[in-house]
PDB file of C-alpha atoms and ligand atoms in Angstrom:
ATOM      1  CA  MET N   1      -1.398 -24.992  -7.995  1.00 53.00           C
ATOM      2  CA  ASN N   2       0.870 -23.201 -10.468  1.00 62.00           C
ATOM      3  CA  ASN N   3      -1.907 -22.740 -12.994  1.00 77.00           C
ATOM      4  CA  GLN N   4      -4.203 -21.016 -10.521  1.00 84.00           C
ATOM      5  CA  PRO N   5      -4.798 -17.279 -10.935  1.00 88.00           C
ATOM      6  CA  ILE N   6      -3.099 -15.260  -8.174  1.00 91.00           C
ATOM      7  CA  ASN N   7      -6.440 -14.319  -6.649  1.00 92.00           C
ATOM      8  CA  HIS N   8      -7.879 -17.848  -6.667  1.00 93.00           C
ATOM      9  CA  TYR N   9      -8.741 -17.864  -2.955  1.00 95.00           C
ATOM     10  CA  TYR N  10     -10.765 -14.691  -3.326  1.00 97.00           C
ATOM     11  CA  ARG N  11     -12.616 -15.978  -6.365  1.00 96.00           C
ATOM     12  CA  GLN N  12     -14.361 -18.370  -3.998  1.00 94.00           C
ATOM     13  CA  ALA N  13     -15.936 -15.469  -2.085  1.00 96.00           C
ATOM     14  CA  ARG N  14     -19.689 -15.744  -1.583  1.00 95.00           C
ATOM     15  CA  PHE N  15     -22.113 -13.265  -0.063  1.00 94.00           C
ATOM     16  CA  LEU N  16     -22.829 -14.210   3.550  1.00 93.00           C
ATOM     17  CA  ILE N  17     -24.936 -11.556   5.294  1.00 92.00           C
ATOM     18  CA  SER N  18     -25.633  -7.822   5.547  1.00 91.00           C
ATOM     19  CA  ALA N  19     -25.543  -6.580   9.132  1.00 92.00           C
ATOM     20  CA  ALA N  20     -27.294  -3.384  10.192  1.00 87.00           C
ATOM     21  CA  SER N  21     -26.073  -3.609  13.796  1.00 90.00           C
ATOM     22  CA  PRO N  22     -23.402  -5.457  15.811  1.00 93.00           C
ATOM     23  CA  ARG N  23     -25.986  -8.014  16.921  1.00 94.00           C
ATOM     24  CA  GLN N  24     -26.016  -9.226  13.334  1.00 94.00           C
ATOM     25  CA  PHE N  25     -22.221  -9.451  12.962  1.00 95.00           C
ATOM     26  CA  PRO N  26     -21.564 -13.150  12.265  1.00 94.00           C
ATOM     27  CA  ARG N  27     -19.869 -15.095  15.043  1.00 87.00           C
ATOM     28  CA  GLY N  28     -17.408 -17.943  14.806  1.00 85.00           C
ATOM     29  CA  GLU N  29     -13.700 -18.446  14.510  1.00 87.00           C
ATOM     30  CA  SER N  30     -13.212 -16.567  11.241  1.00 94.00           C
ATOM     31  CA  ILE N  31     -10.685 -13.840  10.643  1.00 96.00           C
ATOM     32  CA  GLU N  32     -11.645 -10.818   8.561  1.00 97.00           C
ATOM     33  CA  VAL N  33     -10.190  -8.180   6.286  1.00 98.00           C
ATOM     34  CA  ALA N  34     -12.403  -5.134   5.801  1.00 97.00           C
ATOM     35  CA  PHE N  35     -12.650  -2.536   3.044  1.00 97.00           C
ATOM     36  CA  VAL N  36     -13.572   1.053   3.721  1.00 96.00           C
ATOM     37  CA  GLY N  37     -13.642   4.284   1.745  1.00 94.00           C
ATOM     38  CA  ARG N  38     -15.578   7.387   0.892  1.00 92.00           C
ATOM     39  CA  SER N  39     -18.680   6.759  -1.186  1.00 87.00           C
ATOM     40  CA  ASN N  40     -17.825   6.487  -4.849  1.00 90.00           C
ATOM     41  CA  ALA N  41     -14.095   6.027  -4.174  1.00 94.00           C
ATOM     42  CA  GLY N  42     -14.281   2.607  -5.863  1.00 95.00           C
ATOM     43  CA  LYS N  43     -14.650   0.236  -2.921  1.00 94.00           C
ATOM     44  CA  SER N  44     -17.227  -2.139  -4.402  1.00 92.00           C
ATOM     45  CA  SER N  45     -15.314  -2.256  -7.681  1.00 95.00           C
ATOM     46  CA  SER N  46     -12.070  -3.154  -5.933  1.00 97.00           C
ATOM     47  CA  ILE N  47     -13.747  -6.011  -4.029  1.00 96.00           C
ATOM     48  CA  ASN N  48     -15.256  -7.267  -7.267  1.00 96.00           C
ATOM     49  CA  THR N  49     -11.877  -7.060  -9.018  1.00 97.00           C
ATOM     50  CA  LEU N  50     -10.158  -8.888  -6.170  1.00 97.00           C
ATOM     51  CA  CYS N  51     -12.777 -11.650  -6.287  1.00 97.00           C
ATOM     52  CA  ASP N  52     -13.122 -11.627 -10.063  1.00 96.00           C
ATOM     53  CA  ASN N  53     -16.872 -11.387  -9.643  1.00 94.00           C
ATOM     54  CA  LYS N  54     -18.668  -8.394 -11.114  1.00 91.00           C
ATOM     55  CA  GLY N  55     -21.862  -8.966  -9.179  1.00 87.00           C
ATOM     56  CA  LEU N  56     -20.399  -9.577  -5.732  1.00 91.00           C
ATOM     57  CA  ALA N  57     -20.353  -6.182  -4.052  1.00 86.00           C
ATOM     58  CA  LYS N  58     -23.053  -4.048  -5.569  1.00 77.00           C
ATOM     59  CA  ILE N  59     -21.678  -1.129  -7.568  1.00 63.00           C
ATOM     60  CA  SER N  60     -23.867   1.815  -6.846  1.00 57.00           C
ATOM     61  CA  ARG N  61     -24.002   5.221  -8.421  1.00 53.00           C
ATOM     62  CA  THR N  62     -26.041   6.734  -5.583  1.00 53.00           C
ATOM     63  CA  PRO N  63     -23.545   7.491  -2.835  1.00 52.00           C
ATOM     64  CA  GLY N  64     -24.155   7.177   0.871  1.00 49.00           C
ATOM     65  CA  ARG N  65     -27.347   5.177   0.727  1.00 54.00           C
ATOM     66  CA  THR N  66     -26.472   2.032   2.627  1.00 56.00           C
ATOM     67  CA  ARG N  67     -25.492   1.721   6.249  1.00 77.00           C
ATOM     68  CA  LEU N  68     -24.846  -1.996   6.155  1.00 86.00           C
ATOM     69  CA  VAL N  69     -21.821  -4.114   6.900  1.00 91.00           C
ATOM     70  CA  ASN N  70     -21.689  -6.681   4.084  1.00 92.00           C
ATOM     71  CA  TYR N  71     -19.912  -9.958   4.706  1.00 94.00           C
ATOM     72  CA  PHE N  72     -18.416 -12.281   2.087  1.00 96.00           C
ATOM     73  CA  GLU N  73     -17.124 -15.697   2.988  1.00 96.00           C
ATOM     74  CA  ILE N  74     -13.931 -16.962   1.358  1.00 97.00           C
ATOM     75  CA  ASP N  75     -13.820 -20.214   3.324  1.00 96.00           C
ATOM     76  CA  GLU N  76     -14.990 -21.336   6.753  1.00 94.00           C
ATOM     77  CA  LYS N  77     -12.129 -19.444   8.402  1.00 95.00           C
ATOM     78  CA  ARG N  78     -11.915 -16.248   6.376  1.00 97.00           C
ATOM     79  CA  ARG N  79     -14.210 -13.379   5.439  1.00 97.00           C
ATOM     80  CA  LEU N  80     -14.041 -10.140   3.504  1.00 97.00           C
ATOM     81  CA  VAL N  81     -16.104  -7.256   4.826  1.00 96.00           C
ATOM     82  CA  ASP N  82     -17.488  -4.308   2.881  1.00 94.00           C
ATOM     83  CA  LEU N  83     -17.937  -1.470   5.379  1.00 93.00           C
ATOM     84  CA  PRO N  84     -20.440   1.312   4.692  1.00 89.00           C
ATOM     85  CA  GLY N  85     -19.016   4.190   2.673  1.00 85.00           C
ATOM     86  CA  TYR N  86     -18.987   7.696   3.963  1.00 79.00           C
ATOM     87  CA  GLY N  87     -21.421   9.862   2.080  1.00 69.00           C
ATOM     88  CA  PHE N  88     -20.493  13.440   2.929  1.00 63.00           C
ATOM     89  CA  ALA N  89     -22.034  16.748   2.145  1.00 63.00           C
ATOM     90  CA  LYS N  90     -25.620  15.621   1.955  1.00 70.00           C
ATOM     91  CA  VAL N  91     -25.555  13.284   4.951  1.00 74.00           C
ATOM     92  CA  PRO N  92     -27.368  14.639   8.035  1.00 80.00           C
ATOM     93  CA  LEU N  93     -25.509  14.760  11.357  1.00 83.00           C
ATOM     94  CA  ALA N  94     -27.562  11.949  12.915  1.00 84.00           C
ATOM     95  CA  ALA N  95     -26.634   9.618  10.056  1.00 82.00           C
ATOM     96  CA  LYS N  96     -22.969  10.567  10.413  1.00 83.00           C
ATOM     97  CA  GLN N  97     -23.051   9.762  14.114  1.00 86.00           C
ATOM     98  CA  GLU N  98     -24.801   6.474  13.453  1.00 86.00           C
ATOM     99  CA  TRP N  99     -22.130   5.607  10.899  1.00 87.00           C
ATOM    100  CA  GLN N 100     -19.328   6.491  13.322  1.00 88.00           C
ATOM    101  CA  LYS N 101     -20.878   4.350  16.029  1.00 90.00           C
ATOM    102  CA  LEU N 102     -21.274   1.334  13.750  1.00 91.00           C
ATOM    103  CA  MET N 103     -17.686   1.727  12.492  1.00 91.00           C
ATOM    104  CA  GLY N 104     -16.372   1.938  16.029  1.00 91.00           C
ATOM    105  CA  GLN N 105     -18.292  -1.195  16.988  1.00 93.00           C
ATOM    106  CA  TYR N 106     -16.913  -3.047  14.006  1.00 94.00           C
ATOM    107  CA  LEU N 107     -13.299  -1.907  14.387  1.00 92.00           C
ATOM    108  CA  GLU N 108     -13.055  -2.754  18.082  1.00 89.00           C
ATOM    109  CA  GLN N 109     -13.271  -6.487  17.294  1.00 87.00           C
ATOM    110  CA  GLU N 110      -9.517  -6.840  17.427  1.00 81.00           C
ATOM    111  CA  ASP N 111      -9.609 -10.638  17.717  1.00 86.00           C
ATOM    112  CA  VAL N 112     -11.400 -10.876  14.357  1.00 93.00           C
ATOM    113  CA  LEU N 113     -10.066  -8.043  12.233  1.00 95.00           C
ATOM    114  CA  ARG N 114      -6.635  -8.638  10.650  1.00 96.00           C
ATOM    115  CA  GLY N 115      -6.388  -5.566   8.468  1.00 97.00           C
ATOM    116  CA  LEU N 116      -8.218  -2.685   6.863  1.00 97.00           C
ATOM    117  CA  VAL N 117      -7.982  -1.794   3.176  1.00 98.00           C
ATOM    118  CA  VAL N 118      -8.616   1.945   2.809  1.00 98.00           C
ATOM    119  CA  ILE N 119      -9.802   2.881  -0.676  1.00 98.00           C
ATOM    120  CA  MET N 120      -9.040   6.347  -2.040  1.00 98.00           C
ATOM    121  CA  ASP N 121      -9.573   7.842  -5.471  1.00 98.00           C
ATOM    122  CA  ILE N 122      -6.007   8.536  -6.661  1.00 98.00           C
ATOM    123  CA  ARG N 123      -7.135  11.994  -7.741  1.00 98.00           C
ATOM    124  CA  HIS N 124      -8.312  12.875  -4.208  1.00 97.00           C
ATOM    125  CA  PRO N 125      -6.102  11.000  -1.730  1.00 97.00           C
ATOM    126  CA  LEU N 126      -5.693  11.414   2.033  1.00 96.00           C
ATOM    127  CA  LYS N 127      -8.711  13.598   2.694  1.00 94.00           C
ATOM    128  CA  GLU N 128     -10.011  14.243   6.197  1.00 90.00           C
ATOM    129  CA  PHE N 129     -12.131  11.085   6.292  1.00 89.00           C
ATOM    130  CA  ASP N 130      -9.208   8.944   5.115  1.00 94.00           C
ATOM    131  CA  LEU N 131      -6.978  10.329   7.839  1.00 95.00           C
ATOM    132  CA  GLN N 132      -9.698   9.630  10.392  1.00 92.00           C
ATOM    133  CA  MET N 133      -9.750   6.001   9.258  1.00 93.00           C
ATOM    134  CA  LEU N 134      -5.970   5.795   9.580  1.00 96.00           C
ATOM    135  CA  ASP N 135      -6.208   7.348  13.057  1.00 95.00           C
ATOM    136  CA  TRP N 136      -8.712   4.682  14.040  1.00 93.00           C
ATOM    137  CA  CYS N 137      -6.396   1.983  12.724  1.00 94.00           C
ATOM    138  CA  GLN N 138      -3.565   3.319  14.882  1.00 94.00           C
ATOM    139  CA  HIS N 139      -5.949   3.563  17.844  1.00 92.00           C
ATOM    140  CA  PHE N 140      -7.271   0.001  17.502  1.00 92.00           C
ATOM    141  CA  ASN N 141      -3.872  -1.324  16.391  1.00 93.00           C
ATOM    142  CA  ILE N 142      -5.175  -2.554  13.026  1.00 95.00           C
ATOM    143  CA  PRO N 143      -2.760  -2.757  10.058  1.00 97.00           C
ATOM    144  CA  ALA N 144      -3.888  -0.526   7.179  1.00 98.00           C
ATOM    145  CA  HIS N 145      -3.242  -0.872   3.450  1.00 98.00           C
ATOM    146  CA  ILE N 146      -4.195   1.990   1.142  1.00 98.00           C
ATOM    147  CA  LEU N 147      -5.377   1.511  -2.425  1.00 98.00           C
ATOM    148  CA  LEU N 148      -5.030   4.593  -4.608  1.00 98.00           C
ATOM    149  CA  THR N 149      -7.639   3.375  -7.022  1.00 98.00           C
ATOM    150  CA  LYS N 150      -8.909   4.570 -10.406  1.00 98.00           C
ATOM    151  CA  ALA N 151      -5.193   4.860 -11.241  1.00 98.00           C
ATOM    152  CA  ASP N 152      -6.155   4.470 -14.919  1.00 98.00           C
ATOM    153  CA  LYS N 153      -7.466   8.041 -14.724  1.00 98.00           C
ATOM    154  CA  LEU N 154      -3.855   9.283 -14.513  1.00 98.00           C
ATOM    155  CA  LYS N 155      -0.772   8.701 -16.647  1.00 98.00           C
ATOM    156  CA  ARG N 156       1.916   6.390 -15.246  1.00 97.00           C
ATOM    157  CA  GLY N 157       4.163   9.264 -14.261  1.00 98.00           C
ATOM    158  CA  ALA N 158       1.402  11.043 -12.374  1.00 98.00           C
ATOM    159  CA  GLN N 159       0.376   7.790 -10.666  1.00 98.00           C
ATOM    160  CA  GLN N 160       3.912   7.270  -9.374  1.00 98.00           C
ATOM    161  CA  ALA N 161       4.270  10.905  -8.344  1.00 98.00           C
ATOM    162  CA  THR N 162       1.037  10.707  -6.315  1.00 98.00           C
ATOM    163  CA  LEU N 163       2.120   7.425  -4.753  1.00 98.00           C
ATOM    164  CA  LEU N 164       5.472   8.844  -3.655  1.00 98.00           C
ATOM    165  CA  LYS N 165       3.899  12.044  -2.372  1.00 98.00           C
ATOM    166  CA  CYS N 166       1.351  10.118  -0.299  1.00 98.00           C
ATOM    167  CA  ARG N 167       4.003   7.736   1.032  1.00 98.00           C
ATOM    168  CA  LYS N 168       6.102  10.706   2.136  1.00 98.00           C
ATOM    169  CA  LEU N 169       3.144  12.407   3.787  1.00 97.00           C
ATOM    170  CA  LEU N 170       2.162   9.242   5.649  1.00 98.00           C
ATOM    171  CA  LYS N 171       5.695   8.900   6.966  1.00 97.00           C
ATOM    172  CA  GLU N 172       5.855  12.536   8.026  1.00 97.00           C
ATOM    173  CA  GLU N 173       2.538  12.241   9.858  1.00 95.00           C
ATOM    174  CA  GLY N 174       3.604   9.037  11.608  1.00 95.00           C
ATOM    175  CA  TYR N 175       1.219   6.592   9.928  1.00 96.00           C
ATOM    176  CA  ASN N 176       2.647   3.152   9.200  1.00 93.00           C
ATOM    177  CA  ALA N 177       0.110   2.199   6.542  1.00 98.00           C
ATOM    178  CA  SER N 178       1.312   0.562   3.325  1.00 98.00           C
ATOM    179  CA  ILE N 179       0.129   2.065   0.048  1.00 98.00           C
ATOM    180  CA  GLN N 180      -0.123   1.136  -3.641  1.00 98.00           C
ATOM    181  CA  THR N 181      -1.778   2.229  -6.871  1.00 98.00           C
ATOM    182  CA  PHE N 182      -4.710   0.183  -8.158  1.00 98.00           C
ATOM    183  CA  SER N 183      -7.156   0.098 -11.034  1.00 98.00           C
ATOM    184  CA  SER N 184     -10.285  -2.025 -11.038  1.00 98.00           C
ATOM    185  CA  LEU N 185     -10.753  -1.174 -14.690  1.00 97.00           C
ATOM    186  CA  LYS N 186      -7.300  -2.418 -15.777  1.00 97.00           C
ATOM    187  CA  LYS N 187      -6.698  -4.829 -12.892  1.00 96.00           C
ATOM    188  CA  ASP N 188      -3.433  -3.005 -12.204  1.00 97.00           C
ATOM    189  CA  GLY N 189      -2.072  -3.617  -8.729  1.00 98.00           C
ATOM    190  CA  LEU N 190      -4.053  -6.805  -8.158  1.00 97.00           C
ATOM    191  CA  ASN N 191      -0.926  -8.839  -7.473  1.00 97.00           C
ATOM    192  CA  GLU N 192       0.286  -6.464  -4.780  1.00 97.00           C
ATOM    193  CA  LEU N 193      -3.141  -6.387  -3.110  1.00 98.00           C
ATOM    194  CA  VAL N 194      -3.429 -10.176  -3.136  1.00 97.00           C
ATOM    195  CA  GLN N 195       0.012 -10.541  -1.549  1.00 97.00           C
ATOM    196  CA  LYS N 196      -0.934  -8.165   1.256  1.00 98.00           C
ATOM    197  CA  LEU N 197      -4.255  -9.911   1.895  1.00 98.00           C
ATOM    198  CA  ASN N 198      -2.670 -13.372   1.763  1.00 97.00           C
ATOM    199  CA  SER N 199      -0.270 -12.368   4.502  1.00 97.00           C
ATOM    200  CA  TRP N 200      -3.073 -10.930   6.659  1.00 97.00           C
ATOM    201  CA  MET N 201      -5.288 -13.948   5.992  1.00 96.00           C
ATOM    202  CA  GLU N 202      -2.503 -16.463   6.646  1.00 94.00           C
ATOM    203  CA  LEU N 203      -2.813 -17.899   3.153  1.00 92.00           C
ATOM    204  CA  GLU N 204       0.318 -19.615   1.732  1.00 75.00           C
TER     205      GLU N 204
HETATM  206  N1  LIG Q 301     -11.956   4.365 -14.403  1.00 79.40           N
HETATM  207  C1  LIG Q 301     -12.227   3.699 -13.284  1.00 79.40           C
HETATM  208  N2  LIG Q 301     -13.441   3.805 -12.700  1.00 79.40           N
HETATM  209  C2  LIG Q 301     -13.675   3.144 -11.557  1.00 79.40           C
HETATM  210  C3  LIG Q 301     -12.683   2.329 -10.950  1.00 79.40           C
HETATM  211  N3  LIG Q 301     -13.199   1.819  -9.813  1.00 79.40           N
HETATM  212  C4  LIG Q 301     -14.468   2.273  -9.737  1.00 79.40           C
HETATM  213  N4  LIG Q 301     -14.778   3.064 -10.781  1.00 79.40           N
HETATM  214  C5  LIG Q 301     -16.067   3.744 -11.025  1.00 79.40           C
HETATM  215  O1  LIG Q 301     -16.340   4.619  -9.946  1.00 79.40           O
HETATM  216  C6  LIG Q 301     -17.723   4.601  -9.591  1.00 79.40           C
HETATM  217  C7  LIG Q 301     -17.883   4.220  -8.127  1.00 79.40           C
HETATM  218  O2  LIG Q 301     -17.416   2.903  -7.943  1.00 79.40           O
HETATM  219  P1  LIG Q 301     -17.939   1.970  -6.743  1.00 79.40           P
HETATM  220  O3  LIG Q 301     -17.085   0.751  -6.769  1.00 79.40           O
HETATM  221  O4  LIG Q 301     -19.411   1.797  -6.787  1.00 79.40           O
HETATM  222  O5  LIG Q 301     -17.550   2.891  -5.493  1.00 79.40           O
HETATM  223  P2  LIG Q 301     -17.942   2.723  -3.940  1.00 79.40           P
HETATM  224  O6  LIG Q 301     -19.057   3.693  -3.686  1.00 79.40           O
HETATM  225  O7  LIG Q 301     -16.689   3.168  -3.226  1.00 79.40           O
HETATM  226  O8  LIG Q 301     -18.293   1.310  -3.674  1.00 79.40           O
HETATM  227  C8  LIG Q 301     -18.384   3.601 -10.544  1.00 79.40           C
HETATM  228  O9  LIG Q 301     -18.952   4.330 -11.613  1.00 79.40           O
HETATM  229  C9  LIG Q 301     -17.220   2.748 -11.022  1.00 79.40           C
HETATM  230  O10 LIG Q 301     -17.434   2.195 -12.301  1.00 79.40           O
HETATM  231  C10 LIG Q 301     -11.386   2.219 -11.602  1.00 79.40           C
HETATM  232  O11 LIG Q 301     -10.445   1.570 -11.149  1.00 79.40           O
HETATM  233  N5  LIG Q 301     -11.239   2.937 -12.753  1.00 79.40           N
HETATM  234 MG1  LIG Q 302     -20.115   0.538  -2.970  1.00 79.40          MG
END
């Protein structure tokens, strides 16, 4: 086991199904960890980095197009879930409401969902949408872990300063989410993410 890469469980991940509505959410005994973030924050890239598989979650340059919940199977008991990104300015109200409904339906599955990874661009952290996600986590009693991704866009000092600032703000606002810096490009922070997911997924 010692020669295995730290993310070896996640490298097994295979695409399972895309669900457009709760009726299509897969059933069974599996536990899940889900990823969410604003469109273009770097969600697909972080899943691909975690799983060491560039083609796993599609990396799209057109934000806000998909309203699908994408499931990846790690093993027969564990799944990763790519939740639809939030598109913003150009998204009509009806689409926003549809998105909110689908998210609510997904997040209320408390027997299945072990934790939510909230992806934020380190240059634009803790925006309104991100805080809404954290509010939902508190509401549904779901542990949250924040990735400040694209950390390679900032110098080390600025990365750490942003991390500390966000951690302080979270504490002040009463959120008990954990938070780290991450870079899909450099694979920085992968170890920390894997440790968090392993504990949620009851791996080792
Ligand atoms: N420099 C850098 N670019 C990133 C990183 N993660 C994602 N990107 C880029 O950001 C854009 C959006 O990424 P994507 O993963 O599709 O975001 P999503 O919409 O949240 O799934 C793409 O052009 C990625 O190549 C990162 O860690 N560093
Ligand atoms: Mg994506």
